[in-house]
Amino acid sequence: MLEKSFMRLGKFSQRNKKKILVIWIVLFILMLPAATLLFTDTSYNVSSSIVTKNSPAYEANKLLTDQFGGSTDPEIFDCCKQYKLK
């Protein structure tokens, strides 16, 4: 059923390797501006957006923050103080 379609697609891509590569490069370049817009308003702070205040996860996070302190930016984890990054 799909064998003929895949055979034609394979023959076409084998004959037009350079054209297909150019098309992929052009599409990639055209999609770059849209990709930067996609991640501008993304928040990775899942605990504040999904977890309610009466859930055990919120209470555990609050206890951890009270006992061990918290960072101002929840997206940054300072777990490698002993290593110097260049």
Tab-separated table of N, CA and C in Angstrom:
chain	number	residue	atom	x	y	z
A	1	MET	N	0.828	-1.188	0.000
A	1	MET	CA	0.000	0.000	0.000
A	1	MET	C	0.877	1.258	0.000
A	2	LEU	N	1.698	1.406	1.031
A	2	LEU	CA	2.559	2.584	1.081
A	2	LEU	C	3.918	2.333	0.443
A	3	GLU	N	4.168	1.121	0.016
A	3	GLU	CA	5.473	0.792	-0.545
A	3	GLU	C	5.774	1.616	-1.783
A	4	LYS	N	4.779	1.791	-2.629
A	4	LYS	CA	4.995	2.560	-3.858
A	4	LYS	C	5.259	4.029	-3.540
A	5	SER	N	4.535	4.545	-2.563
A	5	SER	CA	4.743	5.950	-2.192
A	5	SER	C	6.135	6.161	-1.624
A	6	PHE	N	6.556	5.272	-0.757
A	6	PHE	CA	7.892	5.397	-0.183
A	6	PHE	C	8.980	5.171	-1.234
A	7	MET	N	8.732	4.308	-2.170
A	7	MET	CA	9.691	4.072	-3.251
A	7	MET	C	9.841	5.336	-4.096
A	8	ARG	N	8.732	5.981	-4.435
A	8	ARG	CA	8.803	7.222	-5.213
A	8	ARG	C	9.486	8.327	-4.421
A	9	LEU	N	9.175	8.418	-3.117
A	9	LEU	CA	9.803	9.425	-2.269
A	9	LEU	C	11.314	9.188	-2.170
A	10	GLY	N	11.712	7.942	-2.031
A	10	GLY	CA	13.131	7.611	-1.976
A	10	GLY	C	13.861	7.942	-3.262
A	11	LYS	N	13.253	7.619	-4.403
A	11	LYS	CA	13.874	7.926	-5.692
A	11	LYS	C	13.979	9.432	-5.903
A	12	PHE	N	12.926	10.164	-5.508
A	12	PHE	CA	12.948	11.619	-5.646
A	12	PHE	C	14.046	12.227	-4.785
A	13	SER	N	14.148	11.775	-3.530
A	13	SER	CA	15.164	12.343	-2.640
A	13	SER	C	16.567	11.946	-3.066
A	14	GLN	N	16.716	10.802	-3.684
A	14	GLN	CA	18.024	10.385	-4.175
A	14	GLN	C	18.453	11.229	-5.380
A	15	ARG	N	17.508	11.592	-6.235
A	15	ARG	CA	17.827	12.402	-7.411
A	15	ARG	C	18.067	13.868	-7.064
A	16	ASN	N	17.413	14.366	-6.007
A	16	ASN	CA	17.442	15.806	-5.696
A	16	ASN	C	18.050	16.077	-4.319
A	17	LYS	N	19.191	15.500	-4.025
A	17	LYS	CA	19.815	15.652	-2.708
A	17	LYS	C	20.133	17.102	-2.384
A	18	LYS	N	20.730	17.799	-3.322
A	18	LYS	CA	21.154	19.181	-3.059
A	18	LYS	C	19.958	20.115	-2.916
A	19	LYS	N	18.935	19.907	-3.726
A	19	LYS	CA	17.739	20.751	-3.621
A	19	LYS	C	17.061	20.572	-2.271
A	20	ILE	N	16.984	19.342	-1.815
A	20	ILE	CA	16.340	19.069	-0.523
A	20	ILE	C	17.146	19.678	0.611
A	21	LEU	N	18.464	19.592	0.537
A	21	LEU	CA	19.311	20.200	1.560
A	21	LEU	C	19.127	21.711	1.602
A	22	VAL	N	19.071	22.345	0.439
A	22	VAL	CA	18.863	23.794	0.378
A	22	VAL	C	17.494	24.158	0.952
A	23	ILE	N	16.484	23.379	0.646
A	23	ILE	CA	15.141	23.645	1.173
A	23	ILE	C	15.141	23.552	2.699
A	24	TRP	N	15.799	22.538	3.268
A	24	TRP	CA	15.867	22.406	4.721
A	24	TRP	C	16.610	23.576	5.363
A	25	ILE	N	17.685	24.021	4.755
A	25	ILE	CA	18.442	25.153	5.300
A	25	ILE	C	17.601	26.419	5.255
A	26	VAL	N	16.914	26.652	4.159
A	26	VAL	CA	16.050	27.845	4.049
A	26	VAL	C	14.923	27.788	5.078
A	27	LEU	N	14.292	26.632	5.233
A	27	LEU	CA	13.230	26.496	6.236
A	27	LEU	C	13.755	26.729	7.643
A	28	PHE	N	14.935	26.217	7.931
A	28	PHE	CA	15.529	26.414	9.250
A	28	PHE	C	15.776	27.891	9.521
A	29	ILE	N	16.310	28.595	8.540
A	29	ILE	CA	16.587	30.024	8.705
A	29	ILE	C	15.281	30.804	8.863
A	30	LEU	N	14.249	30.419	8.119
A	30	LEU	CA	12.968	31.118	8.242
A	30	LEU	C	12.282	30.860	9.582
A	31	MET	N	12.547	29.714	10.196
A	31	MET	CA	11.907	29.387	11.472
A	31	MET	C	12.636	29.958	12.686
A	32	LEU	N	13.856	30.432	12.540
A	32	LEU	CA	14.609	30.949	13.676
A	32	LEU	C	13.908	32.104	14.407
A	33	PRO	N	13.396	33.120	13.718
A	33	PRO	CA	12.713	34.194	14.459
A	33	PRO	C	11.492	33.700	15.247
A	34	ALA	N	10.766	32.769	14.695
A	34	ALA	CA	9.596	32.239	15.403
A	34	ALA	C	10.022	31.438	16.631
A	35	ALA	N	11.152	30.763	16.558
A	35	ALA	CA	11.630	29.979	17.697
A	35	ALA	C	12.024	30.880	18.860
A	36	THR	N	12.586	32.034	18.577
A	36	THR	CA	12.947	32.949	19.664
A	36	THR	C	11.698	33.529	20.318
A	37	LEU	N	10.650	33.745	19.556
A	37	LEU	CA	9.411	34.259	20.129
A	37	LEU	C	8.688	33.206	20.956
A	38	LEU	N	8.897	31.970	20.644
A	38	LEU	CA	8.203	30.889	21.325
A	38	LEU	C	8.598	30.778	22.788
A	39	PHE	N	9.846	31.021	23.123
A	39	PHE	CA	10.337	30.801	24.477
A	39	PHE	C	10.478	32.076	25.301
A	40	THR	N	9.916	33.186	24.890
A	40	THR	CA	10.092	34.417	25.655
A	40	THR	C	9.248	34.432	26.920
A	41	ASP	N	8.036	33.925	26.894
A	41	ASP	CA	7.162	33.985	28.058
A	41	ASP	C	7.014	32.640	28.747
A	42	THR	N	7.945	31.747	28.542
A	42	THR	CA	7.863	30.430	29.153
A	42	THR	C	8.370	30.497	30.579
A	43	SER	N	7.586	29.995	31.493
A	43	SER	CA	7.985	29.946	32.894
A	43	SER	C	8.193	28.496	33.278
A	44	TYR	N	9.364	28.205	33.837
A	44	TYR	CA	9.669	26.854	34.263
A	44	TYR	C	9.430	26.663	35.754
A	45	ASN	N	8.820	27.641	36.394
A	45	ASN	CA	8.511	27.545	37.811
A	45	ASN	C	7.190	26.800	37.949
A	46	VAL	N	7.254	25.501	37.857
A	46	VAL	CA	6.058	24.666	37.835
A	46	VAL	C	5.361	24.682	39.190
A	47	SER	N	6.124	24.775	40.268
A	47	SER	CA	5.515	24.677	41.593
A	47	SER	C	4.575	25.840	41.890
A	48	SER	N	4.844	27.013	41.347
A	48	SER	CA	3.970	28.138	41.645
A	48	SER	C	2.777	28.210	40.703
A	49	SER	N	2.844	27.557	39.569
A	49	SER	CA	1.757	27.688	38.621
A	49	SER	C	0.741	26.561	38.702
A	50	ILE	N	1.139	25.376	39.179
A	50	ILE	CA	0.236	24.240	39.189
A	50	ILE	C	-0.196	23.853	40.604
A	51	VAL	N	0.738	23.864	41.530
A	51	VAL	CA	0.488	23.362	42.879
A	51	VAL	C	-0.332	24.369	43.677
A	52	THR	N	-1.407	23.898	44.305
A	52	THR	CA	-2.232	24.781	45.131
A	52	THR	C	-1.608	24.936	46.517
A	53	LYS	N	-2.066	25.945	47.247
A	53	LYS	CA	-1.444	26.251	48.538
A	53	LYS	C	-1.768	25.241	49.632
A	54	ASN	N	-2.784	24.431	49.450
A	54	ASN	CA	-3.105	23.448	50.479
A	54	ASN	C	-2.609	22.044	50.125
A	55	SER	N	-1.775	21.931	49.110
A	55	SER	CA	-1.272	20.615	48.721
A	55	SER	C	-0.010	20.265	49.521
A	56	PRO	N	0.265	18.987	49.682
A	56	PRO	CA	1.477	18.564	50.395
A	56	PRO	C	2.762	19.029	49.697
A	57	ALA	N	2.756	19.119	48.385
A	57	ALA	CA	3.946	19.568	47.669
A	57	ALA	C	4.258	21.028	48.000
A	58	TYR	N	3.234	21.858	48.100
A	58	TYR	CA	3.443	23.257	48.453
A	58	TYR	C	3.978	23.371	49.876
A	59	GLU	N	3.402	22.595	50.791
A	59	GLU	CA	3.854	22.642	52.178
A	59	GLU	C	5.299	22.160	52.303
A	60	ALA	N	5.668	21.109	51.566
A	60	ALA	CA	7.041	20.610	51.608
A	60	ALA	C	8.007	21.640	51.021
A	61	ASN	N	7.611	22.272	49.949
A	61	ASN	CA	8.463	23.302	49.349
A	61	ASN	C	8.621	24.486	50.282
A	62	LYS	N	7.551	24.852	50.969
A	62	LYS	CA	7.620	25.969	51.923
A	62	LYS	C	8.546	25.623	53.083
A	63	LEU	N	8.446	24.405	53.597
A	63	LEU	CA	9.342	23.977	54.678
A	63	LEU	C	10.803	23.983	54.228
A	64	LEU	N	11.064	23.492	53.039
A	64	LEU	CA	12.435	23.493	52.534
A	64	LEU	C	12.963	24.910	52.363
A	65	THR	N	12.127	25.798	51.872
A	65	THR	CA	12.546	27.186	51.693
A	65	THR	C	12.795	27.852	53.039
A	66	ASP	N	11.929	27.593	54.016
A	66	ASP	CA	12.112	28.183	55.339
A	66	ASP	C	13.368	27.645	56.029
A	67	GLN	N	13.620	26.360	55.907
A	67	GLN	CA	14.748	25.739	56.603
A	67	GLN	C	16.088	26.010	55.919
A	68	PHE	N	16.104	25.978	54.601
A	68	PHE	CA	17.374	26.057	53.886
A	68	PHE	C	17.517	27.306	53.028
A	69	GLY	N	16.522	28.156	53.024
A	69	GLY	CA	16.584	29.370	52.219
A	69	GLY	C	16.234	29.095	50.775
A	70	GLY	N	15.956	30.125	50.074
A	70	GLY	CA	15.609	29.978	48.672
A	70	GLY	C	16.275	31.049	47.851
A	71	SER	N	16.380	30.820	46.569
A	71	SER	CA	16.964	31.818	45.691
A	71	SER	C	15.867	32.755	45.202
A	72	THR	N	16.273	33.891	44.714
A	72	THR	CA	15.281	34.837	44.201
A	72	THR	C	14.751	34.382	42.849
A	73	ASP	N	15.543	33.632	42.143
A	73	ASP	CA	15.135	33.123	40.836
A	73	ASP	C	15.036	31.606	40.926
A	74	PRO	N	13.830	31.037	40.894
A	74	PRO	CA	13.705	29.585	41.061
A	74	PRO	C	14.242	28.776	39.894
A	75	GLU	N	14.561	29.431	38.795
A	75	GLU	CA	15.079	28.703	37.649
A	75	GLU	C	16.576	28.453	37.750
A	76	ILE	N	17.247	29.129	38.680
A	76	ILE	CA	18.693	29.004	38.814
A	76	ILE	C	18.998	28.152	40.037
A	77	PHE	N	19.707	27.078	39.828
A	77	PHE	CA	20.096	26.199	40.919
A	77	PHE	C	21.586	26.358	41.145
A	78	ASP	N	21.957	26.695	42.364
A	78	ASP	CA	23.355	26.895	42.706
A	78	ASP	C	23.851	25.656	43.428
A	79	CYS	N	24.102	24.596	42.663
A	79	CYS	CA	24.474	23.330	43.277
A	79	CYS	C	25.942	22.999	43.092
A	80	CYS	N	26.670	23.808	42.394
A	80	CYS	CA	28.063	23.479	42.089
A	80	CYS	C	28.980	24.621	42.509
A	81	LYS	N	28.950	25.009	43.770
A	81	LYS	CA	29.771	26.122	44.221
A	81	LYS	C	31.255	25.777	44.232
A	82	GLN	N	31.580	24.500	44.444
A	82	GLN	CA	32.982	24.137	44.545
A	82	GLN	C	33.687	24.140	43.195
A	83	TYR	N	32.943	24.173	42.102
A	83	TYR	CA	33.546	24.160	40.765
A	83	TYR	C	33.572	25.569	40.213
A	84	LYS	N	34.686	25.934	39.642
A	84	LYS	CA	34.805	27.244	39.024
A	84	LYS	C	34.536	27.104	37.538
A	85	LEU	N	33.565	27.832	37.077
A	85	LEU	CA	33.221	27.803	35.657
A	85	LEU	C	33.989	28.880	34.926
A	86	LYS	N	34.515	28.541	33.780
A	86	LYS	CA	35.295	29.528	33.008
A	86	LYS	C	34.434	30.166	31.965
